[in-house]
PDB file of C-alpha atoms in Angstrom:
ATOM      1  CA  MET A   1      97.712 140.331 101.075  1.00 90.00           C
ATOM      2  CA  LEU A   2      98.181 138.853 104.546  1.00 96.00           C
ATOM      3  CA  LEU A   3      98.445 135.044 104.786  1.00 97.00           C
ATOM      4  CA  GLU A   4      98.183 134.588 101.026  1.00 97.00           C
ATOM      5  CA  GLN A   5      99.178 130.898 101.000  1.00 98.00           C
ATOM      6  CA  GLN A   6      97.017 130.125 104.024  1.00 97.00           C
ATOM      7  CA  ARG A   7      94.006 131.729 102.337  1.00 97.00           C
ATOM      8  CA  ARG A   8      94.561 129.500  99.300  1.00 98.00           C
ATOM      9  CA  ASP A   9      94.803 126.481 101.608  1.00 98.00           C
ATOM     10  CA  VAL A  10      91.510 127.429 103.284  1.00 97.00           C
ATOM     11  CA  CYS A  11      89.829 127.608  99.865  1.00 96.00           C
ATOM     12  CA  LEU A  12      91.219 124.264  98.719  1.00 97.00           C
ATOM     13  CA  THR A  13      90.088 122.592 101.934  1.00 96.00           C
ATOM     14  CA  ALA A  14      86.651 124.216 101.760  1.00 95.00           C
ATOM     15  CA  ARG A  15      86.179 123.019  98.184  1.00 93.00           C
ATOM     16  CA  ARG A  16      87.294 119.520  99.060  1.00 94.00           C
ATOM     17  CA  LEU A  17      84.767 119.366 101.926  1.00 93.00           C
ATOM     18  CA  ALA A  18      82.025 120.486  99.566  1.00 91.00           C
ATOM     19  CA  ASP A  19      83.106 118.095  96.790  1.00 91.00           C
ATOM     20  CA  CYS A  20      83.101 115.149  99.213  1.00 92.00           C
ATOM     21  CA  GLY A  21      79.640 116.050 100.483  1.00 89.00           C
ATOM     22  CA  LEU A  22      80.868 116.846 103.980  1.00 88.00           C
ATOM     23  CA  ALA A  23      79.499 120.397 103.814  1.00 81.00           C
ATOM     24  CA  ARG A  24      76.500 121.677 101.911  1.00 71.00           C
ATOM     25  CA  ASN A  25      75.443 125.135 100.772  1.00 64.00           C
ATOM     26  CA  GLU A  26      76.850 127.678 103.216  1.00 64.00           C
ATOM     27  CA  GLY A  27      77.230 125.177 106.056  1.00 74.00           C
ATOM     28  CA  GLY A  28      80.548 124.711 107.765  1.00 85.00           C
ATOM     29  CA  SER A  29      83.684 126.764 108.008  1.00 92.00           C
ATOM     30  CA  VAL A  30      87.413 126.268 107.590  1.00 95.00           C
ATOM     31  CA  SER A  31      90.300 128.118 109.177  1.00 96.00           C
ATOM     32  CA  VAL A  32      94.051 127.919 109.512  1.00 97.00           C
ATOM     33  CA  ARG A  33      96.343 129.544 112.061  1.00 96.00           C
ATOM     34  CA  SER A  34      99.720 131.093 111.380  1.00 96.00           C
ATOM     35  CA  GLY A  35     101.331 132.509 114.497  1.00 94.00           C
ATOM     36  CA  SER A  36      98.863 134.893 116.094  1.00 93.00           C
ATOM     37  CA  LEU A  37      96.833 135.251 112.890  1.00 96.00           C
ATOM     38  CA  MET A  38      94.182 133.088 111.288  1.00 97.00           C
ATOM     39  CA  ALA A  39      92.451 132.946 107.917  1.00 97.00           C
ATOM     40  CA  VAL A  40      88.850 131.754 107.852  1.00 97.00           C
ATOM     41  CA  THR A  41      86.114 131.167 105.322  1.00 96.00           C
ATOM     42  CA  PRO A  42      83.709 134.086 104.935  1.00 96.00           C
ATOM     43  CA  ALA A  43      80.051 134.200 105.890  1.00 94.00           C
ATOM     44  CA  GLY A  44      77.440 133.893 103.183  1.00 92.00           C
ATOM     45  CA  ILE A  45      79.440 132.167 100.447  1.00 92.00           C
ATOM     46  CA  PRO A  46      79.086 128.459  99.633  1.00 92.00           C
ATOM     47  CA  LEU A  47      82.328 126.638 100.424  1.00 92.00           C
ATOM     48  CA  GLU A  48      82.812 125.539  96.817  1.00 92.00           C
ATOM     49  CA  LYS A  49      82.818 129.175  95.653  1.00 93.00           C
ATOM     50  CA  VAL A  50      85.203 130.738  98.187  1.00 93.00           C
ATOM     51  CA  GLU A  51      88.180 132.601  96.713  1.00 95.00           C
ATOM     52  CA  PRO A  52      91.343 133.541  98.659  1.00 96.00           C
ATOM     53  CA  ALA A  53      90.532 137.265  98.634  1.00 95.00           C
ATOM     54  CA  ASP A  54      87.143 136.459 100.213  1.00 95.00           C
ATOM     55  CA  CYS A  55      88.780 134.950 103.303  1.00 97.00           C
ATOM     56  CA  PRO A  56      89.186 137.390 106.180  1.00 97.00           C
ATOM     57  CA  VAL A  57      92.379 137.418 108.227  1.00 98.00           C
ATOM     58  CA  LEU A  58      91.974 137.936 111.948  1.00 96.00           C
ATOM     59  CA  SER A  59      94.133 138.170 114.998  1.00 94.00           C
ATOM     60  CA  VAL A  60      93.471 135.166 117.228  1.00 91.00           C
ATOM     61  CA  ASP A  61      93.093 137.597 120.136  1.00 87.00           C
ATOM     62  CA  ALA A  62      91.380 140.531 118.434  1.00 78.00           C
ATOM     63  CA  GLY A  63      89.342 141.117 115.306  1.00 87.00           C
ATOM     64  CA  VAL A  64      89.486 141.336 111.550  1.00 94.00           C
ATOM     65  CA  LEU A  65      92.715 142.741 110.145  1.00 95.00           C
ATOM     66  CA  GLU A  66      92.062 142.287 106.436  1.00 95.00           C
ATOM     67  CA  GLY A  67      89.373 140.985 104.134  1.00 91.00           C
ATOM     68  CA  ARG A  68      86.525 142.107 101.953  1.00 90.00           C
ATOM     69  CA  ARG A  69      83.928 139.850 103.600  1.00 94.00           C
ATOM     70  CA  GLU A  70      82.698 139.122 107.112  1.00 95.00           C
ATOM     71  CA  PRO A  71      84.112 136.005 108.785  1.00 95.00           C
ATOM     72  CA  ALA A  72      82.022 132.860 109.206  1.00 94.00           C
ATOM     73  CA  ALA A  73      79.758 132.734 112.258  1.00 91.00           C
ATOM     74  CA  GLU A  74      81.885 129.943 113.775  1.00 92.00           C
ATOM     75  CA  THR A  75      85.010 132.109 113.799  1.00 93.00           C
ATOM     76  CA  THR A  76      84.845 132.700 117.554  1.00 91.00           C
ATOM     77  CA  LEU A  77      84.916 128.920 118.066  1.00 92.00           C
ATOM     78  CA  HIS A  78      87.960 128.581 115.802  1.00 93.00           C
ATOM     79  CA  ALA A  79      89.751 131.429 117.613  1.00 92.00           C
ATOM     80  CA  ALA A  80      89.007 129.887 121.031  1.00 91.00           C
ATOM     81  CA  ALA A  81      90.439 126.566 119.887  1.00 92.00           C
ATOM     82  CA  TYR A  82      93.584 128.282 118.631  1.00 92.00           C
ATOM     83  CA  ARG A  83      93.951 130.141 121.942  1.00 88.00           C
ATOM     84  CA  GLY A  84      93.640 126.877 123.825  1.00 85.00           C
ATOM     85  CA  GLY A  85      89.963 127.100 124.698  1.00 57.00           C
ATOM     86  CA  ASP A  86      90.325 129.925 127.218  1.00 54.00           C
TER      87      ASP A  86
END
């Protein structure tokens, strides 16, 4: 599985946001970059229920490389930030 540790980190962060009340229901998204790849929370799953295998891995410059779910709607924003806002 690509970015296994990063996917776990995304899940832990997503759960913490939900537990602290900073994100509710399916609102919000979390991502992490590793080189030219990023892991992001999936669309349609509450942050407190996200599992590592749910998190898609994408190329910052292209599309989904691995994952059983679609990426969160805000993924293009995350990717743009990682590319430097081009």
